[in-house]
C-alpha positions as a Markdown table, in Angstrom:
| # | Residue | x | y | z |
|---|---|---|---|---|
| 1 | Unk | 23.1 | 10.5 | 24.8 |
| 2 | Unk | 22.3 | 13.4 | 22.4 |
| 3 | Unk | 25.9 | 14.9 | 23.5 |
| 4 | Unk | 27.5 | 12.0 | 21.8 |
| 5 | Unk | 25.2 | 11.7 | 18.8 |
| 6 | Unk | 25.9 | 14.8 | 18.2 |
| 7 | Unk | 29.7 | 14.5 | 18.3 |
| 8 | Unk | 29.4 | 11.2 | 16.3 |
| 9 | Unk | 27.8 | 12.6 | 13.6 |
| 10 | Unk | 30.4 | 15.2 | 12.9 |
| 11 | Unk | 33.2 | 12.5 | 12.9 |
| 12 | Unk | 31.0 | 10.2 | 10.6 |
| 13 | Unk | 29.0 | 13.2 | 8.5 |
| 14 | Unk | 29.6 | 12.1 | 5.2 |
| 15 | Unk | 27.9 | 8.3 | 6.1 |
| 16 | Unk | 25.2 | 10.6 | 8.3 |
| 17 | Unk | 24.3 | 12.7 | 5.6 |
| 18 | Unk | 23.6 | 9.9 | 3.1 |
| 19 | Unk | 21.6 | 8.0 | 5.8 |
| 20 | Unk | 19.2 | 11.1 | 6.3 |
| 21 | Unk | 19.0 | 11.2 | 2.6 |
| 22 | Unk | 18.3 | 7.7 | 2.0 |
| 23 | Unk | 15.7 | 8.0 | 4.6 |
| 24 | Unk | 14.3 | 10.3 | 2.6 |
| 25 | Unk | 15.3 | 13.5 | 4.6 |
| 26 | Unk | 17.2 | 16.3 | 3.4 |
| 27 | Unk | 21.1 | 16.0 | 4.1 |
| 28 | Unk | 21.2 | 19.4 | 4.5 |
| 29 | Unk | 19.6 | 19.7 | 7.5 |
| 30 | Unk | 22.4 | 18.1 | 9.1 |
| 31 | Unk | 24.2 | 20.6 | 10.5 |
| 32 | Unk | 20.6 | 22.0 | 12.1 |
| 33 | Unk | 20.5 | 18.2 | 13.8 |
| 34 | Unk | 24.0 | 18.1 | 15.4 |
| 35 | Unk | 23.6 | 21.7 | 16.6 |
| 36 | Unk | 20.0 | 20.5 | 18.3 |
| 37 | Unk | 21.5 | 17.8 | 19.8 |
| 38 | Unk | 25.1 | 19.4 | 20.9 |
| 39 | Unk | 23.8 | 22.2 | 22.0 |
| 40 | Unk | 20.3 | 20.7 | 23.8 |
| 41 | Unk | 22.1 | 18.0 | 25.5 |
| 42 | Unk | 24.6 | 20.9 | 26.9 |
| 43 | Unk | 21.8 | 23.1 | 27.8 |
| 44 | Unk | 20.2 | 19.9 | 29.9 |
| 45 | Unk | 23.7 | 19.5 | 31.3 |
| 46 | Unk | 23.8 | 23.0 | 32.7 |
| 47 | Unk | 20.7 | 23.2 | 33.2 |
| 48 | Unk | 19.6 | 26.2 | 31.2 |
| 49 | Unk | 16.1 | 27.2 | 29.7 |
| 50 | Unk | 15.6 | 23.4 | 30.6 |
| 51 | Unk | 11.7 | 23.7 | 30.3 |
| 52 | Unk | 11.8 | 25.1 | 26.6 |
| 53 | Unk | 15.1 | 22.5 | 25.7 |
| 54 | Unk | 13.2 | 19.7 | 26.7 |
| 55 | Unk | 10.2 | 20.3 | 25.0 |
| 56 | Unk | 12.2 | 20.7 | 21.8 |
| 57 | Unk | 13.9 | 17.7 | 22.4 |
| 58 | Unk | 10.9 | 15.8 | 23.5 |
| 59 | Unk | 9.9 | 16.7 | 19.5 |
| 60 | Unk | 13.2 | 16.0 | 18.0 |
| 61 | Unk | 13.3 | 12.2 | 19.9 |
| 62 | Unk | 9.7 | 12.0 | 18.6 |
| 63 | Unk | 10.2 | 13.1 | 14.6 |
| 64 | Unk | 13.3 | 11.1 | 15.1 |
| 65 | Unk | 11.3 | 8.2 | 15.5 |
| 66 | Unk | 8.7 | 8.5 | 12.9 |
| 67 | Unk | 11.7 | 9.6 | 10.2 |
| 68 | Unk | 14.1 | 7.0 | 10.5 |
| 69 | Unk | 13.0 | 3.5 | 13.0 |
| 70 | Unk | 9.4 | 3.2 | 11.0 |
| 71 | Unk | 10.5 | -0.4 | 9.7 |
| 72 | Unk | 8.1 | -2.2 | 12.1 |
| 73 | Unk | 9.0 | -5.5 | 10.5 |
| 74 | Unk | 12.0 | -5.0 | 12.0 |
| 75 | Unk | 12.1 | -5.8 | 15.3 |
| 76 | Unk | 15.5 | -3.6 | 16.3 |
| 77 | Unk | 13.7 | -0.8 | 14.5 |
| 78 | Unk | 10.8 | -1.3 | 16.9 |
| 79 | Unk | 13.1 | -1.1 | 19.8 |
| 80 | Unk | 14.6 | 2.1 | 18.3 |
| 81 | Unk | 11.0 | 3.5 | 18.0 |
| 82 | Unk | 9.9 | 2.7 | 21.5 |
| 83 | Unk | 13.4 | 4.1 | 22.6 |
| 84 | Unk | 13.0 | 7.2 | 20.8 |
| 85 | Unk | 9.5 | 7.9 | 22.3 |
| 86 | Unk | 10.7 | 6.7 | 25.7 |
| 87 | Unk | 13.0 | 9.3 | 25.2 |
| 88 | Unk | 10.9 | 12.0 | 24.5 |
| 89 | Unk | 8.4 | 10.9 | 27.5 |
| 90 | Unk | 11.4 | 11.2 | 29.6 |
| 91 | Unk | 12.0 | 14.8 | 28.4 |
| 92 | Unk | 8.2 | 15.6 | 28.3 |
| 93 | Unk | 8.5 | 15.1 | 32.0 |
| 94 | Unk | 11.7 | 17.3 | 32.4 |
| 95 | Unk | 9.5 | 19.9 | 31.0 |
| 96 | Unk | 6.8 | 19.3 | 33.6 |
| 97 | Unk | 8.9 | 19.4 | 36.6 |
| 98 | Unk | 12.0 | 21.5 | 35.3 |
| 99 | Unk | 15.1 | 22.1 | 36.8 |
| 100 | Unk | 17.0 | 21.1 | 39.9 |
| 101 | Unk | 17.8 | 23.1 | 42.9 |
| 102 | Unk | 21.9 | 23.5 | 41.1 |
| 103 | Unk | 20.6 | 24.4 | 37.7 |
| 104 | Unk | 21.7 | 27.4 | 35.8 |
| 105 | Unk | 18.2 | 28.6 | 35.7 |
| 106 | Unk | 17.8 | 28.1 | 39.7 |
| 107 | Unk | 21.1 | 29.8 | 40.6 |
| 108 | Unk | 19.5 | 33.2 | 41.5 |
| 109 | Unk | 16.4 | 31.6 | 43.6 |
């Protein structure tokens, strides 16, 4: 999912940018978010430093959340919230159990 976000947001940065900025977050901090999620999502892929990637993506689903789906009177942005934090729970339990026997970080065990 974040491998795609990622990737969408540099085909569509201009209409990105001006959605974090009308969210009230800085557009220059774009490039910091599609390099989270291209890079995170590649290093869950692969399954490299998956303890430490998850836990920062754990955050970023959560922040994500609380930034830009806080419209509760919206019911689609209450789905997006709960998604978000599902998300996150989802990674918070990667971090807990951490890789699989073909990971990257497991290949010399």
């Amino acid at each position: 999912m974040f491998l795609m976000s990622g990737l969408t947001k540099i085909s569509q940065y201009a209409g990105t940018q001006g959605y974090m900025e009308m969210m009230g977050v800085p557009g220059a901090l774009l490039p910091l978010v599609i390099l989270v999620e291209i890079l995170g999502a590649s290093m869950i892929i692969f399954g490299f430093k998956v303890r430490i990637t998850a836990l920062v993506l754990a955050g970023f689903s959560a922040a994500s959340a609380m930034l830009f789906h806080n419209d509760f009177s919206n019911p689609a942005e209450i789905d997006n919230f709960m998604k978000n934090f599902t998300i996150a729970g989802g990674y918070l339990l990667l971090f807990a159990v951490g890789a699989g026997p073909l990971s990257l970080d497991n290949r010399n065990k």
